PDB file of C-alpha atoms in Angstrom:
ATOM      1  CA  TYR G  27     -27.377  24.632 -10.248  1.00  0.00           C
ATOM      2  CA  SER G  28     -24.463  26.608  -8.180  1.00  0.00           C
ATOM      3  CA  GLY G  29     -23.520  25.583  -4.597  1.00  0.00           C
ATOM      4  CA  ALA G  30     -25.991  22.476  -4.397  1.00  0.00           C
ATOM      5  CA  TYR G  31     -25.654  18.757  -3.726  1.00  0.00           C
ATOM      6  CA  PHE G  32     -26.994  15.794  -5.188  1.00  0.00           C
ATOM      7  CA  GLN G  33     -27.680  12.425  -3.524  1.00  0.00           C
ATOM      8  CA  SER G  34     -28.548   8.766  -5.086  1.00  0.00           C
ATOM      9  CA  LYS G  35     -28.955   6.270  -2.787  1.00  0.00           C
ATOM     10  CA  GLU G  36     -25.997   6.225  -0.321  1.00  0.00           C
ATOM     11  CA  GLN G  37     -24.037   8.688  -2.715  1.00  0.00           C
ATOM     12  CA  VAL G  38     -24.270  12.420  -1.800  1.00  0.00           C
ATOM     13  CA  MET G  39     -22.104  14.503  -4.465  1.00  0.00           C
ATOM     14  CA  GLU G  40     -21.475  18.730  -3.692  1.00  0.00           C
ATOM     15  CA  GLY G  41     -19.832  20.823  -6.048  1.00  0.00           C
ATOM     16  CA  ASP G  42     -19.604  24.440  -6.569  1.00  0.00           C
ATOM     17  CA  SER G  43     -21.448  23.832  -9.850  1.00  0.00           C
ATOM     18  CA  LEU G  44     -23.564  21.306 -10.732  1.00  0.00           C
ATOM     19  CA  LEU G  45     -24.942  19.937 -13.945  1.00  0.00           C
ATOM     20  CA  TYR G  46     -27.778  17.148 -14.422  1.00  0.00           C
ATOM     21  CA  ASP G  47     -28.828  15.272 -17.180  1.00  0.00           C
ATOM     22  CA  ARG G  48     -32.479  13.678 -16.252  1.00  0.00           C
ATOM     23  CA  GLU G  49     -32.832  11.730 -19.657  1.00  0.00           C
ATOM     24  CA  ASN G  50     -29.490   9.953 -19.106  1.00  0.00           C
ATOM     25  CA  GLU G  51     -29.307  10.504 -15.507  1.00  0.00           C
ATOM     26  CA  ILE G  52     -25.880  11.714 -16.119  1.00  0.00           C
ATOM     27  CA  PHE G  53     -24.790  14.215 -12.796  1.00  0.00           C
ATOM     28  CA  ARG G  54     -21.676  16.064 -13.515  1.00  0.00           C
ATOM     29  CA  ALA G  55     -20.147  18.732 -10.820  1.00  0.00           C
ATOM     30  CA  TYR G  56     -17.127  20.985 -10.976  1.00  0.00           C
ATOM     31  CA  GLY G  57     -14.598  22.803  -8.495  1.00  0.00           C
ATOM     32  CA  ASN G  58     -14.206  21.687  -4.892  1.00  0.00           C
ATOM     33  CA  VAL G  59     -16.483  18.516  -5.638  1.00  0.00           C
ATOM     34  CA  LYS G  60     -17.077  15.680  -3.181  1.00  0.00           C
ATOM     35  CA  ALA G  61     -18.542  12.176  -2.898  1.00  0.00           C
ATOM     36  CA  ARG G  62     -19.511  10.929   0.335  1.00  0.00           C
ATOM     37  CA  ASP G  63     -20.397   7.507   0.713  1.00  0.00           C
ATOM     38  CA  THR G  64     -22.627   7.536   3.579  1.00  0.00           C
ATOM     39  CA  LEU G  65     -22.606   3.205   4.036  1.00  0.00           C
ATOM     40  CA  GLN G  66     -18.672   3.248   3.456  1.00  0.00           C
ATOM     41  CA  ASN G  67     -17.723   6.084   5.409  1.00  0.00           C
ATOM     42  CA  SER G  68     -15.141   7.194   2.915  1.00  0.00           C
ATOM     43  CA  ILE G  69     -15.537  10.773   0.820  1.00  0.00           C
ATOM     44  CA  ILE G  70     -13.686  11.105  -2.295  1.00  0.00           C
ATOM     45  CA  LEU G  71     -12.559  15.157  -3.181  1.00  0.00           C
ATOM     46  CA  GLY G  72     -11.370  16.478  -6.393  1.00  0.00           C
ATOM     47  CA  ASP G  73     -12.287  19.528  -8.871  1.00  0.00           C
ATOM     48  CA  LYS G  74     -14.480  17.273 -11.494  1.00  0.00           C
ATOM     49  CA  LEU G  75     -16.957  14.792 -11.256  1.00  0.00           C
ATOM     50  CA  TYR G  76     -18.980  12.793 -13.302  1.00  0.00           C
ATOM     51  CA  PHE G  77     -21.412  10.660 -12.127  1.00  0.00           C
ATOM     52  CA  ASP G  78     -23.626   7.752 -13.936  1.00  0.00           C
ATOM     53  CA  GLU G  79     -26.342   7.068 -11.819  1.00  0.00           C
ATOM     54  CA  ARG G  80     -28.093   4.210 -13.672  1.00  0.00           C
ATOM     55  CA  SER G  81     -24.198   2.435 -13.532  1.00  0.00           C
ATOM     56  CA  ASP G  82     -23.602   3.790  -9.897  1.00  0.00           C
ATOM     57  CA  HIS G  83     -20.138   4.664 -11.495  1.00  0.00           C
ATOM     58  CA  ILE G  84     -18.162   7.562  -9.769  1.00  0.00           C
ATOM     59  CA  GLU G  85     -15.277   9.270 -11.551  1.00  0.00           C
ATOM     60  CA  VAL G  86     -13.304  12.247 -10.035  1.00  0.00           C
ATOM     61  CA  THR G  87     -10.226  13.900 -11.458  1.00  0.00           C
ATOM     62  CA  GLU G  88      -7.611  16.921 -10.854  1.00  0.00           C
ATOM     63  CA  ASN G  89      -6.516  16.844  -7.326  1.00  0.00           C
ATOM     64  CA  ALA G  90      -8.461  13.882  -6.675  1.00  0.00           C
ATOM     65  CA  LEU G  91      -8.368  12.685  -3.154  1.00  0.00           C
ATOM     66  CA  TYR G  92      -9.942   9.543  -1.786  1.00  0.00           C
ATOM     67  CA  ILE G  93     -10.076   9.767   2.093  1.00  0.00           C
ATOM     68  CA  MET G  94     -11.198   6.181   3.825  1.00  0.00           C
ATOM     69  CA  ILE G  95     -12.574   7.328   7.352  1.00  0.00           C
ATOM     70  CA  ASP G  96     -11.306   5.804  10.652  1.00  0.00           C
ATOM     71  CA  GLY G  97     -11.545   7.488  14.108  1.00  0.00           C
ATOM     72  CA  LEU G  98      -8.012   5.893  15.137  1.00  0.00           C
ATOM     73  CA  ASP G  99      -6.240   6.231  11.377  1.00  0.00           C
ATOM     74  CA  SER G 100      -7.663   7.669   8.253  1.00  0.00           C
ATOM     75  CA  LEU G 101      -6.443   6.760   4.918  1.00  0.00           C
ATOM     76  CA  PHE G 102      -5.517   9.807   2.565  1.00  0.00           C
ATOM     77  CA  LEU G 103      -4.774   8.356  -0.941  1.00  0.00           C
ATOM     78  CA  HIS G 104      -4.442  10.614  -4.189  1.00  0.00           C
ATOM     79  CA  ALA G 105      -4.346   9.781  -7.663  1.00  0.00           C
ATOM     80  CA  ASP G 106      -4.932  11.226 -11.008  1.00  0.00           C
ATOM     81  CA  THR G 107      -7.924   9.637 -11.484  1.00  0.00           C
ATOM     82  CA  LEU G 108      -9.995   7.871  -8.704  1.00  0.00           C
ATOM     83  CA  LEU G 109     -13.044   5.624  -9.584  1.00  0.00           C
ATOM     84  CA  SER G 110     -15.465   4.304  -7.458  1.00  0.00           C
ATOM     85  CA  TYR G 111     -18.641   1.929  -8.245  1.00  0.00           C
ATOM     86  CA  GLN G 112     -20.788  -1.325  -7.005  1.00  0.00           C
ATOM     87  CA  ILE G 113     -19.674  -4.862  -8.162  1.00  0.00           C
ATOM     88  CA  ASP G 114     -22.896  -6.793  -7.575  1.00  0.00           C
ATOM     89  CA  SER G 115     -21.468 -10.078  -7.659  1.00  0.00           C
ATOM     90  CA  ILE G 116     -19.920  -9.541  -4.021  1.00  0.00           C
ATOM     91  CA  ASP G 117     -22.467  -6.673  -3.010  1.00  0.00           C
ATOM     92  CA  SER G 118     -19.439  -4.234  -2.512  1.00  0.00           C
ATOM     93  CA  ARG G 119     -18.167  -1.163  -4.047  1.00  0.00           C
ATOM     94  CA  LYS G 120     -14.760  -1.106  -5.753  1.00  0.00           C
ATOM     95  CA  ILE G 121     -12.313   1.653  -5.633  1.00  0.00           C
ATOM     96  CA  GLU G 122      -9.855   1.930  -8.962  1.00  0.00           C
ATOM     97  CA  ALA G 123      -7.005   5.106  -8.800  1.00  0.00           C
ATOM     98  CA  PHE G 124      -4.905   5.139 -11.633  1.00  0.00           C
ATOM     99  CA  HIS G 125      -1.666   6.863 -11.998  1.00  0.00           C
ATOM    100  CA  LYS G 126       0.847   8.643  -9.824  1.00  0.00           C
ATOM    101  CA  VAL G 127      -1.021   6.848  -6.726  1.00  0.00           C
ATOM    102  CA  GLN G 128       0.246   7.418  -3.431  1.00  0.00           C
ATOM    103  CA  PHE G 129      -1.445   7.135   0.042  1.00  0.00           C
ATOM    104  CA  PHE G 130      -0.261   7.693   3.740  1.00  0.00           C
ATOM    105  CA  ARG G 131      -1.728   6.342   6.946  1.00  0.00           C
ATOM    106  CA  ASP G 132       0.127   6.507  10.135  1.00  0.00           C
ATOM    107  CA  ASP G 133       0.922   2.998  10.119  1.00  0.00           C
ATOM    108  CA  LEU G 134       1.193   2.474   6.410  1.00  0.00           C
ATOM    109  CA  GLN G 135       2.082   4.478   3.304  1.00  0.00           C
ATOM    110  CA  GLY G 136       2.654   3.726  -0.548  1.00  0.00           C
ATOM    111  CA  ARG G 137       2.862   4.640  -3.968  1.00  0.00           C
ATOM    112  CA  CYS G 138       2.695   2.617  -7.451  1.00  0.00           C
ATOM    113  CA  ASP G 139       1.134   3.560 -11.179  1.00  0.00           C
ATOM    114  CA  SER G 140      -2.405   1.948 -10.350  1.00  0.00           C
ATOM    115  CA  LEU G 141      -4.337   0.182  -7.196  1.00  0.00           C
ATOM    116  CA  ASP G 142      -7.994  -0.756  -6.791  1.00  0.00           C
ATOM    117  CA  TYR G 143      -9.589  -1.749  -3.326  1.00  0.00           C
ATOM    118  CA  ILE G 144     -12.499  -3.679  -2.227  1.00  0.00           C
ATOM    119  CA  ILE G 145     -14.251  -2.524   0.491  1.00  0.00           C
ATOM    120  CA  ALA G 146     -16.094  -5.667   1.483  1.00  0.00           C
ATOM    121  CA  ASP G 147     -13.199  -7.659   1.859  1.00  0.00           C
ATOM    122  CA  SER G 148     -11.163  -4.759   2.952  1.00  0.00           C
ATOM    123  CA  THR G 149      -8.162  -5.742   0.189  1.00  0.00           C
ATOM    124  CA  ILE G 150      -6.032  -3.414  -1.664  1.00  0.00           C
ATOM    125  CA  HIS G 151      -3.687  -4.474  -4.793  1.00  0.00           C
ATOM    126  CA  LEU G 152      -1.136  -2.403  -5.686  1.00  0.00           C
ATOM    127  CA  PHE G 153       0.334  -2.878  -9.637  1.00  0.00           C
ATOM    128  CA  ILE G 154       2.900  -1.483 -11.571  1.00  0.00           C
ATOM    129  CA  ASP G 155       6.419  -0.629  -9.749  1.00  0.00           C
ATOM    130  CA  PRO G 156       4.400  -0.790  -5.923  1.00  0.00           C
ATOM    131  CA  ILE G 157       6.748   0.203  -2.573  1.00  0.00           C
ATOM    132  CA  LEU G 158       5.570   0.201   0.861  1.00  0.00           C
ATOM    133  CA  TRP G 159       6.395   1.626   3.830  1.00  0.00           C
ATOM    134  CA  GLN G 160       5.644   0.273   7.006  1.00  0.00           C
ATOM    135  CA  ASN G 161       7.330   1.287  10.047  1.00  0.00           C
ATOM    136  CA  GLU G 162      10.981   0.200   9.855  1.00  0.00           C
ATOM    137  CA  ASN G 163      10.029  -2.076   6.721  1.00  0.00           C
ATOM    138  CA  GLN G 164       9.947  -1.473   3.156  1.00  0.00           C
ATOM    139  CA  LEU G 165       8.170  -3.886   0.942  1.00  0.00           C
ATOM    140  CA  THR G 166       8.711  -3.998  -2.755  1.00  0.00           C
ATOM    141  CA  ALA G 167       7.431  -6.788  -5.460  1.00  0.00           C
ATOM    142  CA  ILE G 168       5.866  -6.301  -9.457  1.00  0.00           C
ATOM    143  CA  LYS G 169       2.486  -6.861  -7.616  1.00  0.00           C
ATOM    144  CA  ILE G 170       1.667  -6.143  -3.794  1.00  0.00           C
ATOM    145  CA  GLN G 171      -1.725  -7.068  -1.735  1.00  0.00           C
ATOM    146  CA  ILE G 172      -2.869  -5.606   1.369  1.00  0.00           C
ATOM    147  CA  LYS G 173      -5.090  -7.458   3.735  1.00  0.00           C
ATOM    148  CA  LEU G 174      -6.762  -5.332   6.564  1.00  0.00           C
ATOM    149  CA  GLY G 175      -8.270  -6.325   9.585  1.00  0.00           C
ATOM    150  CA  ASP G 176     -10.065  -4.855  12.521  1.00  0.00           C
ATOM    151  CA  ASN G 177      -6.537  -4.290  14.090  1.00  0.00           C
ATOM    152  CA  GLY G 178      -4.863  -2.502  11.500  1.00  0.00           C
ATOM    153  CA  ILE G 179      -2.840  -4.705   8.743  1.00  0.00           C
ATOM    154  CA  ASP G 180      -3.573  -8.817   8.902  1.00  0.00           C
ATOM    155  CA  PHE G 181      -0.773  -9.461   5.867  1.00  0.00           C
ATOM    156  CA  ILE G 182       1.166  -8.006   3.275  1.00  0.00           C
ATOM    157  CA  LYS G 183       1.802 -10.251   0.202  1.00  0.00           C
ATOM    158  CA  MET G 184       4.502  -9.061  -2.179  1.00  0.00           C
ATOM    159  CA  GLU G 185       4.112 -11.347  -5.361  1.00  0.00           C
ATOM    160  CA  ASP G 186       7.111 -11.845  -7.970  1.00  0.00           C
ATOM    161  CA  LYS G 187      10.400 -10.699  -6.635  1.00  0.00           C
ATOM    162  CA  GLY G 188       9.294  -9.860  -3.985  1.00  0.00           C
ATOM    163  CA  PHE G 189      11.594  -7.616  -1.341  1.00  0.00           C
ATOM    164  CA  LEU G 190      11.123  -6.887   2.104  1.00  0.00           C
ATOM    165  CA  ILE G 191      14.222  -4.704   3.858  1.00  0.00           C
ATOM    166  CA  THR G 192      14.052  -3.854   7.415  1.00  0.00           C
ATOM    167  CA  GLU G 193      16.290  -0.891   8.498  1.00  0.00           C
ATOM    168  CA  LEU G 194      17.948  -1.335  11.847  1.00  0.00           C
ATOM    169  CA  ASP G 195      20.278   1.808  11.679  1.00  0.00           C
ATOM    170  CA  SER G 196      21.574   4.137   8.608  1.00  0.00           C
ATOM    171  CA  SER G 197      23.766   1.269   7.633  1.00  0.00           C
ATOM    172  CA  HIS G 198      22.544  -1.418   8.233  1.00  0.00           C
ATOM    173  CA  TYR G 199      19.222  -3.520   6.867  1.00  0.00           C
ATOM    174  CA  ASN G 200      17.971  -6.802   7.464  1.00  0.00           C
ATOM    175  CA  GLN G 201      16.505  -8.324   3.829  1.00  0.00           C
ATOM    176  CA  VAL G 202      14.556 -11.239   2.653  1.00  0.00           C
ATOM    177  CA  LYS G 203      13.583 -11.714  -0.937  1.00  0.00           C
ATOM    178  CA  GLY G 204      11.730 -14.701  -3.121  1.00  0.00           C
ATOM    179  CA  LYS G 205       9.333 -15.340  -5.854  1.00  0.00           C
ATOM    180  CA  SER G 206       6.830 -15.030  -3.410  1.00  0.00           C
ATOM    181  CA  VAL G 207       7.107 -13.225   0.225  1.00  0.00           C
ATOM    182  CA  ILE G 208       4.077 -12.941   2.470  1.00  0.00           C
ATOM    183  CA  GLY G 209       4.603 -10.424   5.626  1.00  0.00           C
ATOM    184  CA  PHE G 210       2.173 -11.302   8.760  1.00  0.00           C
ATOM    185  CA  PHE G 211       1.189  -8.880  11.330  1.00  0.00           C
ATOM    186  CA  ASP G 212      -0.057  -8.530  14.963  1.00  0.00           C
ATOM    187  CA  ASN G 213      -1.110  -5.583  16.044  1.00  0.00           C
ATOM    188  CA  ASN G 214       0.445  -3.681  13.526  1.00  0.00           C
ATOM    189  CA  SER G 215       3.751  -5.001  14.120  1.00  0.00           C
ATOM    190  CA  LEU G 216       5.920  -7.330  11.765  1.00  0.00           C
ATOM    191  CA  ASN G 217       5.681 -11.236  13.918  1.00  0.00           C
ATOM    192  CA  ARG G 218       6.344 -13.615  10.981  1.00  0.00           C
ATOM    193  CA  VAL G 219       7.513 -13.782   7.126  1.00  0.00           C
ATOM    194  CA  GLU G 220       7.275 -16.462   4.771  1.00  0.00           C
ATOM    195  CA  VAL G 221       9.148 -16.798   1.283  1.00  0.00           C
ATOM    196  CA  ILE G 222       8.279 -19.279  -0.883  1.00  0.00           C
ATOM    197  CA  GLY G 223      10.827 -19.981  -4.080  1.00  0.00           C
ATOM    198  CA  ASN G 224      13.938 -18.649  -4.622  1.00  0.00           C
ATOM    199  CA  GLY G 225      14.674 -17.699  -1.249  1.00  0.00           C
ATOM    200  CA  GLU G 226      17.502 -15.095   0.216  1.00  0.00           C
ATOM    201  CA  SER G 227      18.025 -13.281   3.288  1.00  0.00           C
ATOM    202  CA  ALA G 228      20.741 -11.342   4.967  1.00  0.00           C
ATOM    203  CA  PHE G 229      20.091 -10.868   8.492  1.00  0.00           C
ATOM    204  CA  TYR G 230      22.191  -9.681  11.353  1.00  0.00           C
ATOM    205  CA  PRO G 231      21.932 -11.951  14.439  1.00  0.00           C
ATOM    206  CA  GLU G 232      22.604 -10.353  17.732  1.00  0.00           C
ATOM    207  CA  ASP G 233      23.825 -11.278  21.229  1.00  0.00           C
ATOM    208  CA  SER G 234      24.579  -9.240  24.471  1.00  0.00           C
ATOM    209  CA  ASN G 235      26.832  -6.968  22.893  1.00  0.00           C
ATOM    210  CA  GLY G 236      25.074  -6.277  19.633  1.00  0.00           C
ATOM    211  CA  LYS G 237      25.532  -7.674  16.289  1.00  0.00           C
ATOM    212  CA  ILE G 238      27.875 -10.638  15.979  1.00  0.00           C
ATOM    213  CA  GLY G 239      27.605 -10.562  12.076  1.00  0.00           C
ATOM    214  CA  LEU G 240      26.023 -11.019   8.934  1.00  0.00           C
ATOM    215  CA  ASN G 241      24.298 -14.392   8.196  1.00  0.00           C
ATOM    216  CA  LYS G 242      23.647 -14.882   4.433  1.00  0.00           C
ATOM    217  CA  VAL G 243      21.134 -17.923   3.325  1.00  0.00           C
ATOM    218  CA  LEU G 244      19.991 -19.029  -0.153  1.00  0.00           C
ATOM    219  CA  CYS G 245      16.629 -21.746   0.474  1.00  0.00           C
ATOM    220  CA  SER G 246      14.207 -21.913  -1.821  1.00  0.00           C
ATOM    221  CA  GLU G 247      11.939 -21.174   1.430  1.00  0.00           C
ATOM    222  CA  ILE G 248      12.295 -19.299   4.640  1.00  0.00           C
ATOM    223  CA  GLN G 249      10.299 -18.654   7.503  1.00  0.00           C
ATOM    224  CA  MET G 250      11.051 -16.105  10.217  1.00  0.00           C
ATOM    225  CA  LEU G 251       9.939 -14.975  13.166  1.00  0.00           C
ATOM    226  CA  PHE G 252      10.025 -11.347  14.588  1.00  0.00           C
ATOM    227  CA  LYS G 253       9.992  -9.702  17.810  1.00  0.00           C
ATOM    228  CA  ASP G 254      10.385  -5.872  18.408  1.00  0.00           C
ATOM    229  CA  GLY G 255      11.141  -5.456  14.947  1.00  0.00           C
ATOM    230  CA  LYS G 256      14.478  -8.502  15.280  1.00  0.00           C
ATOM    231  CA  VAL G 257      14.675 -11.420  13.643  1.00  0.00           C
ATOM    232  CA  LYS G 258      14.144 -13.716  16.799  1.00  0.00           C
ATOM    233  CA  GLN G 259      14.078 -17.365  14.834  1.00  0.00           C
ATOM    234  CA  VAL G 260      14.894 -18.461  11.220  1.00  0.00           C
ATOM    235  CA  LYS G 261      13.677 -22.025   9.431  1.00  0.00           C
ATOM    236  CA  PHE G 262      15.235 -22.690   5.970  1.00  0.00           C
ATOM    237  CA  ASP G 263      13.664 -25.808   3.831  1.00  0.00           C
ATOM    238  CA  ASN G 264      15.463 -27.394   1.011  1.00  0.00           C
ATOM    239  CA  ASP G 265      19.328 -27.724   1.079  1.00  0.00           C
ATOM    240  CA  PRO G 266      20.059 -23.876   2.533  1.00  0.00           C
ATOM    241  CA  VAL G 267      23.388 -22.804   1.762  1.00  0.00           C
ATOM    242  CA  ALA G 268      24.374 -20.483   4.612  1.00  0.00           C
ATOM    243  CA  GLU G 269      27.744 -17.954   5.012  1.00  0.00           C
ATOM    244  CA  LEU G 270      27.978 -15.817   8.357  1.00  0.00           C
ATOM    245  CA  LEU G 271      30.487 -12.941   7.940  1.00  0.00           C
ATOM    246  CA  PRO G 272      31.737 -11.130  10.993  1.00  0.00           C
ATOM    247  CA  MET G 273      31.254  -7.568  11.678  1.00  0.00           C
ATOM    248  CA  SER G 274      34.515  -7.173  11.412  1.00  0.00           C
ATOM    249  CA  GLN G 275      35.430  -8.797   8.169  1.00  0.00           C
ATOM    250  CA  LEU G 276      32.116  -6.914   6.641  1.00  0.00           C
ATOM    251  CA  LYS G 277      32.730  -4.888   3.457  1.00  0.00           C
ATOM    252  CA  ALA G 278      30.173  -2.495   2.153  1.00  0.00           C
ATOM    253  CA  PRO G 279      29.052  -5.140  -1.118  1.00  0.00           C
ATOM    254  CA  ASP G 280      28.522  -7.710   1.384  1.00  0.00           C
ATOM    255  CA  LYS G 281      25.572  -5.822   3.166  1.00  0.00           C
ATOM    256  CA  PHE G 282      23.433  -5.830   0.159  1.00  0.00           C
ATOM    257  CA  LEU G 283      21.223  -8.401  -1.691  1.00  0.00           C
ATOM    258  CA  GLU G 284      21.221  -7.784  -5.150  1.00  0.00           C
ATOM    259  CA  GLY G 285      18.552  -5.477  -6.128  1.00  0.00           C
ATOM    260  CA  PHE G 286      18.464  -3.918  -2.804  1.00  0.00           C
ATOM    261  CA  ILE G 287      17.486  -0.128  -3.148  1.00  0.00           C
ATOM    262  CA  TRP G 288      16.144   1.821  -0.079  1.00  0.00           C
ATOM    263  CA  HIS G 289      13.695   4.360  -1.232  1.00  0.00           C
ATOM    264  CA  ILE G 290      13.315   6.649   1.595  1.00  0.00           C
ATOM    265  CA  ASP G 291      13.030   9.972  -0.751  1.00  0.00           C
ATOM    266  CA  PHE G 292       9.514   8.527  -2.025  1.00  0.00           C
ATOM    267  CA  ARG G 293       7.885   7.859   1.163  1.00  0.00           C
ATOM    268  CA  PRO G 294       4.978  10.176   2.184  1.00  0.00           C
ATOM    269  CA  LYS G 295       5.539  11.558   5.596  1.00  0.00           C
ATOM    270  CA  GLY G 296       2.186  13.387   5.837  1.00  0.00           C
ATOM    271  CA  LYS G 297      -1.147  13.287   4.462  1.00  0.00           C
ATOM    272  CA  THR G 298      -0.400  16.362   2.192  1.00  0.00           C
ATOM    273  CA  ASP G 299       2.665  14.541   0.580  1.00  0.00           C
ATOM    274  CA  VAL G 300       0.292  12.431  -1.220  1.00  0.00           C
ATOM    275  CA  TYR G 301       0.328  14.995  -3.761  1.00  0.00           C
ATOM    276  CA  LYS G 302       3.768  15.476  -4.132  1.00  0.00           C
ATOM    277  CA  TRP G 303       5.067  12.922  -6.933  1.00  0.00           C
ATOM    278  CA  ASN G 304       8.750  12.953  -6.201  1.00  0.00           C
ATOM    279  CA  LYS G 305      10.971  11.484  -8.970  1.00  0.00           C
ATOM    280  CA  GLY G 306      13.832  10.498  -6.668  1.00  0.00           C
ATOM    281  CA  PRO G 307      17.128  11.607  -7.005  1.00  0.00           C
TER     282      PRO G 307
END
């Protein structure tokens, strides 16, 4: 068929050319394909689509784009391959994205090699070299979990080698790292950070005249409270080792914790940037 559409339960699929194998219940579409989930209010676009009606399994490749529609802030996600299928045990659909994954939402951008999104609990997992950006914050780890809520981001968990960097200006950054780092958000603003295991921090306390120095601390567990992007309170547990370096004595190597990399060249700046895989400088 040409220029037709196919519907199976809540899935509506379109394409320039459609083929349907009735015996095996396999549907294929080519050219400007669209798989629309009427229940979850999401769309997958691309150039090739494969749908197994029996297993309710969708695969889209070539210029694949997943759009999670939200009236205020939709998410646009691109990858080499996108999968969508039903998980009967939890009665939810799961989205999987593989290779050169990048996504953009006004309040959150990211990239990684692979990703999965369980719709029922609004949880996203990023695997292999994940990087997230949220306002002035950059988050990296071996694996990252994002929990979305009704008002945006609930929390972001950086598992194994978690590293949170907050840009203060072009040459000064607050930093915290550890085995596990969890950032909690309120109305999409970072308001609390918890570090569990091998904690390190470097942040700039301020007074009425501005930055007074760089406070560097080693401590296994750290809790930090933020307001308006600035550190307002810090709690260190289990024998912290601290050093305050005055601004006048700061040298370039003092400013950064080991492993610091500011990945500004990778950050998608708009929804069309998710198609551009930047390898960096």
